[in-house]
Coordinates of C-alpha atoms in Angstrom, one line a residue:
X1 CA 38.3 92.5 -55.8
X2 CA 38.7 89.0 -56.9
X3 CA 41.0 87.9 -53.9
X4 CA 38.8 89.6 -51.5
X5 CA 35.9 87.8 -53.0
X6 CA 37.7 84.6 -52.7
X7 CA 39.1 85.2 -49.1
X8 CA 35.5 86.2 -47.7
X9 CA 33.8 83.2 -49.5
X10 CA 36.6 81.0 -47.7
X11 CA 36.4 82.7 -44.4
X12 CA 32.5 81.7 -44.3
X13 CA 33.0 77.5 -45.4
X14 CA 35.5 77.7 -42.6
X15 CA 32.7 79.3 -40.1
X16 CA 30.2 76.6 -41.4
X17 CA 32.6 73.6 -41.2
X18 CA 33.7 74.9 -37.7
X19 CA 30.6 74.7 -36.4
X20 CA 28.7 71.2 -38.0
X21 CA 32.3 69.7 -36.0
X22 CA 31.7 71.5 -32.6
X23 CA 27.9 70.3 -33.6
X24 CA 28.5 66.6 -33.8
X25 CA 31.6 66.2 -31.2
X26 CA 30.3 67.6 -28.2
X27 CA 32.8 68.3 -25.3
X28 CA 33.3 65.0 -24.0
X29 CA 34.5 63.9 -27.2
X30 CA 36.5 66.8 -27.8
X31 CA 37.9 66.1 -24.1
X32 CA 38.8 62.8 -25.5
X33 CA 40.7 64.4 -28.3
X34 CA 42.8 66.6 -26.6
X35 CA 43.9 64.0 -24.5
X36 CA 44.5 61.7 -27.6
X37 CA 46.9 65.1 -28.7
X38 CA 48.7 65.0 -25.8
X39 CA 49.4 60.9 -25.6
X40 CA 50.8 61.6 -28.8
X41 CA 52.9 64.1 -27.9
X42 CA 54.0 61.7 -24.7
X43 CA 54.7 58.9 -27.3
X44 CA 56.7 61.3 -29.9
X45 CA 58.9 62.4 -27.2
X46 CA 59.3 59.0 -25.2
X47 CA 60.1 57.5 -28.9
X48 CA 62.8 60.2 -29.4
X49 CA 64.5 59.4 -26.3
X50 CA 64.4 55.9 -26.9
X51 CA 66.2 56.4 -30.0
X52 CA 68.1 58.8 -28.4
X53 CA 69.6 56.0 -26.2
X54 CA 69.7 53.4 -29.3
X55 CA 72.1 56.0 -31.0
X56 CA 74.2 56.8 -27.6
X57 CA 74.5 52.8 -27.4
X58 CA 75.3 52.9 -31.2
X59 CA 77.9 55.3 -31.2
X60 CA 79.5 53.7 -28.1
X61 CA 79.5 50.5 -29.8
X62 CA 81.2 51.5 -32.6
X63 CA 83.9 53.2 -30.7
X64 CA 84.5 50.0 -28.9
X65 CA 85.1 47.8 -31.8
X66 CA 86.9 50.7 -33.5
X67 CA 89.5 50.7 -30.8
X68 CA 89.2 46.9 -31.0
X69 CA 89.0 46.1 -34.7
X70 CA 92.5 47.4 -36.6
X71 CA 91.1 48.9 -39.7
X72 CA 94.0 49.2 -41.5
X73 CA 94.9 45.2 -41.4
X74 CA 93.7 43.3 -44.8
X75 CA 91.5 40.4 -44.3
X76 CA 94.5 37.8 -44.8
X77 CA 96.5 39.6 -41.5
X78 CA 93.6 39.3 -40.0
X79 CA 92.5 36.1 -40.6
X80 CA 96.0 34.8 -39.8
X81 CA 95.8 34.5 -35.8
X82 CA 93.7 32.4 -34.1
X83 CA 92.7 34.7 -31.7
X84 CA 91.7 37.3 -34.0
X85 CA 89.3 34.5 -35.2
X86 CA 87.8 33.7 -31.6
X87 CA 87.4 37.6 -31.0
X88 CA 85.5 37.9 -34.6
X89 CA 83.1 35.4 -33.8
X90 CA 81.9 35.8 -30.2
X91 CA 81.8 39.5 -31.0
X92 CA 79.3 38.0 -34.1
X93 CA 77.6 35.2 -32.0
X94 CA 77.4 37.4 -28.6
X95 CA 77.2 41.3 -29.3
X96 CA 76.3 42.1 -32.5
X97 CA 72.9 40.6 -32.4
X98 CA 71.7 43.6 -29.7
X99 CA 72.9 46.0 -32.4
X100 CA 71.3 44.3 -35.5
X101 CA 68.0 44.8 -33.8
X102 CA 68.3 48.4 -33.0
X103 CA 70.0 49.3 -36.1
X104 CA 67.7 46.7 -38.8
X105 CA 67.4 49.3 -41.0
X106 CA 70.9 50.2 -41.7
X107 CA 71.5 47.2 -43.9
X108 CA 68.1 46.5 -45.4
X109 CA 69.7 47.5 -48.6
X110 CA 73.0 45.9 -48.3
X111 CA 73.8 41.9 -49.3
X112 CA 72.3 39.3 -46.9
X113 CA 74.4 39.4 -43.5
X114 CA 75.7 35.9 -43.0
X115 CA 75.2 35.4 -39.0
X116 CA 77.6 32.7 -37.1
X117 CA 75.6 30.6 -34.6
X118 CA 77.0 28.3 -31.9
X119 CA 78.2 26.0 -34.5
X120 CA 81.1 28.2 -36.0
X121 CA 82.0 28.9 -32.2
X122 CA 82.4 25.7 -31.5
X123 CA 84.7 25.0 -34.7
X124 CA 86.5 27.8 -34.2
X125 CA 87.0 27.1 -30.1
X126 CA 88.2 23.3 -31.4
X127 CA 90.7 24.9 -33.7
X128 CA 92.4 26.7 -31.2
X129 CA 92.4 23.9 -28.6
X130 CA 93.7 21.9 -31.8
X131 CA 96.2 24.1 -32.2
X132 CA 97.2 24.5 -28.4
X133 CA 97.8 20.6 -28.3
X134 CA 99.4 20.4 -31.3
X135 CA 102.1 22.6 -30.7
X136 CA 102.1 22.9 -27.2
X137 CA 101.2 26.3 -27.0
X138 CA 101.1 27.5 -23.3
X139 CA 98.1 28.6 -22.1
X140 CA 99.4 32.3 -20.2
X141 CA 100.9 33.0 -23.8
X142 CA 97.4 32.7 -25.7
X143 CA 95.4 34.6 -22.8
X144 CA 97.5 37.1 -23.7
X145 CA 97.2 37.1 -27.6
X146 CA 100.6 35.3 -28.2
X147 CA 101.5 32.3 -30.5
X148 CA 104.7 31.7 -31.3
X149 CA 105.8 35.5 -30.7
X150 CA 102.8 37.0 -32.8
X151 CA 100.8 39.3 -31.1
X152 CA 97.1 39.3 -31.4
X153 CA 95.6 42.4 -33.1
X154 CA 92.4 42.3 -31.0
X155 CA 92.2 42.3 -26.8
X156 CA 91.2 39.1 -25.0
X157 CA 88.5 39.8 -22.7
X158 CA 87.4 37.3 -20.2
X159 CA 84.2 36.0 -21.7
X160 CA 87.0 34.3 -24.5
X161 CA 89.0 33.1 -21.6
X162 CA 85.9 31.7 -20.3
X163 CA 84.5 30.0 -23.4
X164 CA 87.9 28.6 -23.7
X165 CA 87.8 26.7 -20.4
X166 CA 83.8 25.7 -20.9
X167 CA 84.9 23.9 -24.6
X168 CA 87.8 21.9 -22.8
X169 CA 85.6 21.3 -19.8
X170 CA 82.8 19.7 -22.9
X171 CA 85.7 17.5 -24.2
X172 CA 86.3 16.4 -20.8
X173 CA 90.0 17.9 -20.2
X174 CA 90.0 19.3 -17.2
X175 CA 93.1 20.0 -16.5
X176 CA 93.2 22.6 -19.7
X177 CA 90.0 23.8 -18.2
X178 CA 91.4 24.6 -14.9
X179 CA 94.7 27.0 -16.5
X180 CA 92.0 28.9 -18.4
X181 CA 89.9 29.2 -16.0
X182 CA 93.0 30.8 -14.3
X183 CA 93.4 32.8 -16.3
X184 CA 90.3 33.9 -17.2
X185 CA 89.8 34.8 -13.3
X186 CA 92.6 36.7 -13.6
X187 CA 91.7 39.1 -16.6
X188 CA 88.3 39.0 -14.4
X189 CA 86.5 42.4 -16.4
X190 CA 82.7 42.7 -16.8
X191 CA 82.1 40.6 -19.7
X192 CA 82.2 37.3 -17.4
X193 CA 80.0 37.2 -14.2
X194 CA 81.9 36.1 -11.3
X195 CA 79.0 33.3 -10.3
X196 CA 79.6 31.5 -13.9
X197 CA 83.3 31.4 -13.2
X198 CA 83.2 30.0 -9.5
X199 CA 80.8 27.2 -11.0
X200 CA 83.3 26.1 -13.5
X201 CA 86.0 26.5 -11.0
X202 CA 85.0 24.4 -9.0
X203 CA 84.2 21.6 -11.2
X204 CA 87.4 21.7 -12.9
X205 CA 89.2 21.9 -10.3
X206 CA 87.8 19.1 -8.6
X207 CA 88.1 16.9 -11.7
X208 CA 92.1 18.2 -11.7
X209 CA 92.6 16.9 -8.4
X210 CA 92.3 19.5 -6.5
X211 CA 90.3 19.4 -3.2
X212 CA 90.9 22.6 -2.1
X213 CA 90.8 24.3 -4.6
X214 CA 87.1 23.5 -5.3
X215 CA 85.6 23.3 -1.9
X216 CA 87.3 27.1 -1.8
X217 CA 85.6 28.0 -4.6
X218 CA 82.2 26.2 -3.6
X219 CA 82.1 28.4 -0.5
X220 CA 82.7 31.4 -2.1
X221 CA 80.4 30.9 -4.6
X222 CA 77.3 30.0 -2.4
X223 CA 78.5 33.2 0.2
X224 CA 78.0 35.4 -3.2
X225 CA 74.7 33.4 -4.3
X226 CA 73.2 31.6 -1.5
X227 CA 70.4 30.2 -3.4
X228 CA 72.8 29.3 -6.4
X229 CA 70.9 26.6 -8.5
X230 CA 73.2 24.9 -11.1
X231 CA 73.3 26.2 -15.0
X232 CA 76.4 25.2 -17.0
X233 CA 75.9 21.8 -15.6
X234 CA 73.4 19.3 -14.5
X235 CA 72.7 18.5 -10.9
X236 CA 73.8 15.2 -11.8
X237 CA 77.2 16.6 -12.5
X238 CA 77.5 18.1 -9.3
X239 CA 76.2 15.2 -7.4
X240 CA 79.2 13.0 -9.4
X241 CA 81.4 15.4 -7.4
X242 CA 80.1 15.7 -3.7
X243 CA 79.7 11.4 -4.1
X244 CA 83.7 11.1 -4.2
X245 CA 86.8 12.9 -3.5
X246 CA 88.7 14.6 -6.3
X247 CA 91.9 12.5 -6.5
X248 CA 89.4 10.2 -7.5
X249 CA 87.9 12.1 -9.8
X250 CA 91.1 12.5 -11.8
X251 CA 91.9 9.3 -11.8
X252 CA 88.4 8.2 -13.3
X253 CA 88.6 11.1 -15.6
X254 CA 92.0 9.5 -17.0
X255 CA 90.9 6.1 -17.3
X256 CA 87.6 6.9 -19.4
X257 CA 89.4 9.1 -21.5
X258 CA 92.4 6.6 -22.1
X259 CA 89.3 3.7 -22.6
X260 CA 87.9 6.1 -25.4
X261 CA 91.0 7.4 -27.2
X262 CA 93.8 5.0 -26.0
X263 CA 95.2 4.0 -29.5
X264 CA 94.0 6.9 -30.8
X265 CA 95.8 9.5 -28.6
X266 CA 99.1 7.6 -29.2
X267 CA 99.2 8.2 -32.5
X268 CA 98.0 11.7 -32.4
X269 CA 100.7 12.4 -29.9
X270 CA 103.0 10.9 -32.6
X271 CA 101.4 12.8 -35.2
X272 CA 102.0 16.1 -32.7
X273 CA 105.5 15.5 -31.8
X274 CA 106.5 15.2 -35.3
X275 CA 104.8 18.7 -35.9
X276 CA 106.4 20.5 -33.2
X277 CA 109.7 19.2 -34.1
X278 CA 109.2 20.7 -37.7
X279 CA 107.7 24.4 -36.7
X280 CA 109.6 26.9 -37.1
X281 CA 113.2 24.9 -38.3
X282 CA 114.1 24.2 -41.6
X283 CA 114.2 20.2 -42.5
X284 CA 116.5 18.1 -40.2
X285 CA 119.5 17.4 -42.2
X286 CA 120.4 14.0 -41.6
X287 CA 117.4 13.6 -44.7
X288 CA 119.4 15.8 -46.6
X289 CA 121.6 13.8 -49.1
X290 CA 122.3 15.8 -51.9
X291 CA 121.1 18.0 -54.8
X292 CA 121.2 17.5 -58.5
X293 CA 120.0 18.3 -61.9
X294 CA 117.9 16.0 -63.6
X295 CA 117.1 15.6 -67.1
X296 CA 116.9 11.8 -67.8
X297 CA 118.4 11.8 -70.6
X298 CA 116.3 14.3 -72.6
X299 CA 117.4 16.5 -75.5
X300 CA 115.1 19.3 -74.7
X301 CA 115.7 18.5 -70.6
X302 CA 119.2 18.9 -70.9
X303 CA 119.0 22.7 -71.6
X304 CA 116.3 23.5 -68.4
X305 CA 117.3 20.3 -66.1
X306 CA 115.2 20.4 -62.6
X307 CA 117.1 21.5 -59.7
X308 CA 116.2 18.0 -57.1
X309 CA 116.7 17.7 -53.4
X310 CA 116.8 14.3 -52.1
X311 CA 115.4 13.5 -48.7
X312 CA 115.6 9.8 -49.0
X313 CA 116.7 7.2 -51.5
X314 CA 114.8 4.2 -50.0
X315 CA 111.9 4.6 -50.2
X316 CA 112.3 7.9 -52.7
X317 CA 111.3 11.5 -51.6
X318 CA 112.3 13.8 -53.6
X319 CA 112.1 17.6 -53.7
X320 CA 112.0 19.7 -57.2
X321 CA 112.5 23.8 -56.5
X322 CA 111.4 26.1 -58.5
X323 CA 108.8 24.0 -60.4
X324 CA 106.3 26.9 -60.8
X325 CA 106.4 30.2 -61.4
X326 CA 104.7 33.3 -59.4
X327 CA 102.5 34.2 -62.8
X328 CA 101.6 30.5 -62.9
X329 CA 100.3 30.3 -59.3
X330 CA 98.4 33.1 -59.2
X331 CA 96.7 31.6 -62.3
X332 CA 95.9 28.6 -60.4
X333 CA 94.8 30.7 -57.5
X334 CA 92.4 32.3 -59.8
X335 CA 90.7 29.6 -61.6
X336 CA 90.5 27.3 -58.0
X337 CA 89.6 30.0 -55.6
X338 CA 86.0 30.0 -57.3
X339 CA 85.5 26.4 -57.1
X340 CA 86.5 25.2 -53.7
X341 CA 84.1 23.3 -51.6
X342 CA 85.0 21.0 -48.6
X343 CA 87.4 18.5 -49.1
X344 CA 86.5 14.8 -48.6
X345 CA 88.0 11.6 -48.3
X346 CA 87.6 7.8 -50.2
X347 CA 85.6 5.0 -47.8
X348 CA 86.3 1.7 -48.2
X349 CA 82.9 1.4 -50.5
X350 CA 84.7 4.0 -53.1
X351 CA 82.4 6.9 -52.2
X352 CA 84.1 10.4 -50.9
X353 CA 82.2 12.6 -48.1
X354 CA 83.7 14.9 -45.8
X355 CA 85.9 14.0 -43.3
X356 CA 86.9 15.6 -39.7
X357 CA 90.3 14.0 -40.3
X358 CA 90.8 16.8 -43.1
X359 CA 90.0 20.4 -43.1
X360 CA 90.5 22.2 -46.0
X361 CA 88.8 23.1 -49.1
X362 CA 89.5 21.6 -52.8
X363 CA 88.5 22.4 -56.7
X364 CA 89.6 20.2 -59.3
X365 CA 91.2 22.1 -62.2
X366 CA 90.0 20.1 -65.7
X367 CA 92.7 19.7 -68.4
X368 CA 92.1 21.2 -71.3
X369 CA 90.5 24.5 -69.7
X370 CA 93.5 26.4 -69.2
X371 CA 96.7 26.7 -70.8
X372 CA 98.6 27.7 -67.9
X373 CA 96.9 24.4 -65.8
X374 CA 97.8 22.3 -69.5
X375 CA 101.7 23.4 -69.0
X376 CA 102.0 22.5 -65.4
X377 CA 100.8 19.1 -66.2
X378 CA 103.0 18.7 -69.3
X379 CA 105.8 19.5 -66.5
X380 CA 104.6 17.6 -64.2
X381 CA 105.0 14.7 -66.8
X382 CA 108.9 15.8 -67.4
X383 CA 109.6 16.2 -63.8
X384 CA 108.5 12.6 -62.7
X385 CA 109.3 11.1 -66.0
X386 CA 105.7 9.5 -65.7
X387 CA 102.9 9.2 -67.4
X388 CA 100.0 12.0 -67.1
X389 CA 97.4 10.6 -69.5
X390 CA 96.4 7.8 -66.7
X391 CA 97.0 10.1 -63.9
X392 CA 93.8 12.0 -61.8
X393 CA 93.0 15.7 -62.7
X394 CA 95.0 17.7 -60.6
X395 CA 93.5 18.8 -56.9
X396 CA 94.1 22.2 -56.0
X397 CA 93.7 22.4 -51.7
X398 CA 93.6 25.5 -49.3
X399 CA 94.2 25.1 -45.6
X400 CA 93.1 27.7 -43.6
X401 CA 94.5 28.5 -40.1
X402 CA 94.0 25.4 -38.0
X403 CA 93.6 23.4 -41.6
X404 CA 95.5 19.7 -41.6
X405 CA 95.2 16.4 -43.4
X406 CA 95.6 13.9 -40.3
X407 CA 98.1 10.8 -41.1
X408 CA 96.9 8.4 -44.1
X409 CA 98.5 7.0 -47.4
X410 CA 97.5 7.8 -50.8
X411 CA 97.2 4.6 -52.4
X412 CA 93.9 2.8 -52.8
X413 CA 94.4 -1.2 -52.6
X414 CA 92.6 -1.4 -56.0
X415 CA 94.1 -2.8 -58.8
X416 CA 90.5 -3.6 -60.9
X417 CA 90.8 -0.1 -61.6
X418 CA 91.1 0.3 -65.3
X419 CA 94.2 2.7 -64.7
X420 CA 95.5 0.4 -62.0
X421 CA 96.4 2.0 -58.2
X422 CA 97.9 5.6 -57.2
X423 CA 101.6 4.8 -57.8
X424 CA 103.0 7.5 -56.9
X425 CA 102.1 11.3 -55.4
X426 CA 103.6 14.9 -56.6
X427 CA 102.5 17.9 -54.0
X428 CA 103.4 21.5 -55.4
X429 CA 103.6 24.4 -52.9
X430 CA 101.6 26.8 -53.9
X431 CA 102.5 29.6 -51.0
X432 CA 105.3 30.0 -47.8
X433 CA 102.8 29.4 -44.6
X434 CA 104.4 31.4 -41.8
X435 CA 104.0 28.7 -39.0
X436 CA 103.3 25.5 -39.1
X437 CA 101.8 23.2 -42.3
X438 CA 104.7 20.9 -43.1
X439 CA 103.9 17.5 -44.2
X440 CA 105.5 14.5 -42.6
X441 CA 105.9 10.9 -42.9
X442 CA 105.7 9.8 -39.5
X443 CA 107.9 6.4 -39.9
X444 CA 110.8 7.8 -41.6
X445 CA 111.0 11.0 -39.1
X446 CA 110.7 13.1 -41.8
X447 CA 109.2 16.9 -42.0
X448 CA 109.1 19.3 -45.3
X449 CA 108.1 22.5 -44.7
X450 CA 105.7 23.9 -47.5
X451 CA 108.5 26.3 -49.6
X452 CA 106.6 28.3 -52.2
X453 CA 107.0 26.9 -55.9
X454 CA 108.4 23.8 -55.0
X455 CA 107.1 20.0 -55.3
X456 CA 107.2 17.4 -53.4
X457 CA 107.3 13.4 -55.0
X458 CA 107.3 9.9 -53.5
X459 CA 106.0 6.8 -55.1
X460 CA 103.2 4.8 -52.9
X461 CA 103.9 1.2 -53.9
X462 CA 106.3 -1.2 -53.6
X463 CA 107.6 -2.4 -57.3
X464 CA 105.3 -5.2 -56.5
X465 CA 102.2 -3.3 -57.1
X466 CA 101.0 -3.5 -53.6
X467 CA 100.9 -0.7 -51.2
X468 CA 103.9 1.0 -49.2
X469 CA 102.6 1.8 -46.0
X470 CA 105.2 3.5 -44.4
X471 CA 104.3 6.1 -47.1
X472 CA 101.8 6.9 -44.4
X473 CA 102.1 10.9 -44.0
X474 CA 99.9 14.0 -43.3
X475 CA 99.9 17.5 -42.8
X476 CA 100.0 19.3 -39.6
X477 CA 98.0 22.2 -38.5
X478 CA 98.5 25.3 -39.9
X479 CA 99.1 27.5 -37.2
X480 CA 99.6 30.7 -39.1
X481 CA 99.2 31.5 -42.3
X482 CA 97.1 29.9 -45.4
X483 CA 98.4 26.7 -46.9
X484 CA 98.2 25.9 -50.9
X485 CA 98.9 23.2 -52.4
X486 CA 98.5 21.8 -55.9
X487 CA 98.5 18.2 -55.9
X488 CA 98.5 15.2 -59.1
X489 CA 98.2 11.3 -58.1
X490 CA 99.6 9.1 -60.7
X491 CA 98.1 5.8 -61.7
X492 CA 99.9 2.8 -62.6
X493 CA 98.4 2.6 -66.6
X494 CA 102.1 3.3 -68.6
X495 CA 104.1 3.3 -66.0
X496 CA 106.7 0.9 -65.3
X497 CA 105.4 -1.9 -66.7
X498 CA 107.7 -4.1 -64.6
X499 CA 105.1 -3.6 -62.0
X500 CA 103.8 -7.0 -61.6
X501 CA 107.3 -8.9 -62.2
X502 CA 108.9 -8.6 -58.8
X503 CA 108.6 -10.7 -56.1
X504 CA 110.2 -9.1 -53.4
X505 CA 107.4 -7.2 -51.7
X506 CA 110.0 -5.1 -50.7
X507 CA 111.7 -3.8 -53.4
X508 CA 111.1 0.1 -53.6
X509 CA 111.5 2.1 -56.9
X510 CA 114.8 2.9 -57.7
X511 CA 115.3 6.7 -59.6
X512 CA 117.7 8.4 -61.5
X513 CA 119.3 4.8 -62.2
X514 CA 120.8 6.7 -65.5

């Protein structure tokens, strides 16, 4: 009775509601309504197809890069090509952008996505053209994922191809510009339009030399777009090239980029050839002269003497092997790997900052913080039979792929120092780097290959006190791989106090006398 109580007493508010609403809306406004209903409805189902096509685009964007991306490859393989690195970013800097906006809210909750801009593009474009002149790497080769014999784990489309040929065509080399461009109007697929490439095409070739080449490509590319207006490049560019023929072009090309970098290609090229010469062969042998065990004369050497390559007498380079252990380097690794910022360099005011003459990445490992770090400068002591107390903390470096120390000496030209100047450098390998890396001293002709566990000493002044400059060396490109090194500068302070007692300027330090 209760229930049918409640249910009739319902029924009737219902009634009453009903009809105060049909009261106050009359039918106009309930017109309005039902056509408010139905916009809704419109909307609902418009949204769902919208996201509908946001999913399709989605799921077909994640097949592509599936297919493109090898899962299965650690971030070190990866990392180790500089291919791979161009595919990365451009796919970060070009396409993944359109997906971030669709798909915002997958990754509200995740860490803060770190977004390259044209900035890393550009590095990472100038580390491959780096590498390409360095090592002469031939331009059909890299279009098709090679270096050196190792394949690419990504596919080069034609957009790479064609931001290759635009960075050389910036640096004003356009020569390069015109093979990639080659190249890249072979692979021709639908990531380039074919207007952007006749416009580069025909600026490069002109500034090549080629005449026909660019007045071909100028007519086709105004039969394709009659009312082409200019986009890569000013109209002042293009009136440079209708003003005068292309040989001439060249030719001026040349001369302004000899009258900017004259002295300073010649060394590079230098610098370059010496590189090439060590990738991929061991050290030449002429510089091998012998190996030894060393102890000087120490009780508790004699029973663990180092094991000493020498590469030259006069001035000294010296190679110890096995001067750290695996456990010892991963240690290093460990405490370093947290602290590395961007290397920098001394100015002549005694200030560092960074450099583009180096890339890499340095920490400086404290004594007294670690008692693996405390050993390896103890040994570092008994290898070089010098002095660590004076000596600078020790530098721990990481060069990634296209990473290199261009050519300098390690000694400072400052004696007011209380510890006196850098007299002499020991560089510990701290991993194998598949190509490239070595380090090379440019006016003796000689290259050292990084060999994991080894180190590498040479004193930077004469016995004089003043500087040796054909210690001048630096380390080449790494063109594969990730290249570690530990290194320790020693100061003058307790060492050799015969420093200041020769006069022949020329007199070099002579070792293992005893």
């Amino acid at each position: 009775m209760k229930t049918i109580t409640f249910l009739v007493t319902t029924s009737l508010i219902l009634l009453i509601y009903l009809e105060l609403v049909v009261m106050d809306h009359p039918h106009k406004v309930l017109t309005t309504l039902f056509g408010t209903e139905q916009r809704i409805l419109n909307e609902l189902q418009r949204y769902i197809k919208q996201q509908e096509r946001h999913v399709q685009f989605l799921e077909r964007r994640l097949r592509e890069v599936s297919e493109t991306v090898p899962r299965q490859l650690n971030k070190e393989q990866y990392l180790r090509h500089p291919v791979n690195n161009l595919v990365l970013i451009r796919r970060l800097v070009f396409e993944w952008p359109s997906v971030a906006r669709i798909g915002a809210n997958l990754w509200r909750s995740s860490p803060k996505i770190y977004w390259p801009g044209k900035k890393e593009l550009r590095q990472c474009l100038r580390t491959l053209i780096r590498l390409q002149r360095t090592y002469k790497l031939k331009t059909k080769h890299l279009a098709q994922g090679l270096v050196k014999g190792d394949q690419a784990d990504v596919n080069v489309t034609g957009i790479d191809l064609l931001l290759i040929a635009v960075d050389y065509s910036i640096i004003q080399d356009s020569k390069m510009a015109y093979e990639w461009l080659d190249e890249a109007i072979a692979k021709f697929d639908d990531s380039i339009s074919s207007i952007t490439l006749l416009e580069l095409y025909v600026i490069s070739s002109c500034f090549s030399g080629d005449s026909q080449g660019s007045v071909s490509a100028l007519i086709t590319l105004l039969e394709e777009a009659p009312l082409y207006e200019p986009s890569l490049f000013d109209l002042e560019t293009w009136q440079i090239i209708t003003g005068t023929d292309c040989p001439t072009h060249k030719k001026a090309m040349e001369n302004y980029r000899w009258m900017l970098n004259g002295d300073k290609d010649k060394k590079v090229g230098k610098f370059n050839s010496m590189c090439r010469v060590a990738t991929g062969s061991s050290l030449q042998p002429q510089h091998v002269l012998t190996c030894r065990y060393v102890h000087y004369n120490k009780t508790w050497l004699r029973l663990s003497p180092f094991r000493v390559e020498e590469f030259q007498l006069d001035p000294l380079v010296l190679l110890f092997h096995d001067f750290i252990s695996d456990a010892e380097i991963n240690e290093v690794h460990r405490r370093a790997s947290p602290e590395l910022e961007t290397s920098e360099v001394l100015t002549d005011d005694g200030f560092s900052k960074p450099s583009k003459r180096r890339s890499s990445e340095t920490a400086i490992l404290i004594s007294g913080e670690s008692s693996v770090v405390d050993r390896i400068t103890r040994r570092m002591a008994d290898v070089t039979n010098l002095d660590t107390s004076t000596a600078e903390e020790a530098h721990v470096t990481r060069y990634g792929l296209g990473g290199e120390n261009w050519p300098h000496v390690d000694f400072l030209d400052q004696h007011n120092i209380l510890a006196g100047d850098r007299i002499a450098t020991l560089m510990v390998y701290l991993s194998e780097v598949e190509r490239g890396g070595h380090t090379v001293f440019q006016n003796w002709g000689l290259s050292v290959p990084p060999q994991k566990g080894a180190a590498l000493f040479w004193f930077n002044l004469h016995r004089n006190g003043t500087g040796d400059s054909s210690t001048e060396h630096a380390g080449c490109p790494v063109l594969s791989g990730t290249k570690w090194v530990l290194n320790k500068w020693f100061h003058e302070l307790n060492n050799d106090p015969t420093t200041y007692c020769v006069d022949d300027q020329k007199s070099t330090f002579k070792y293992f006398s005893s």
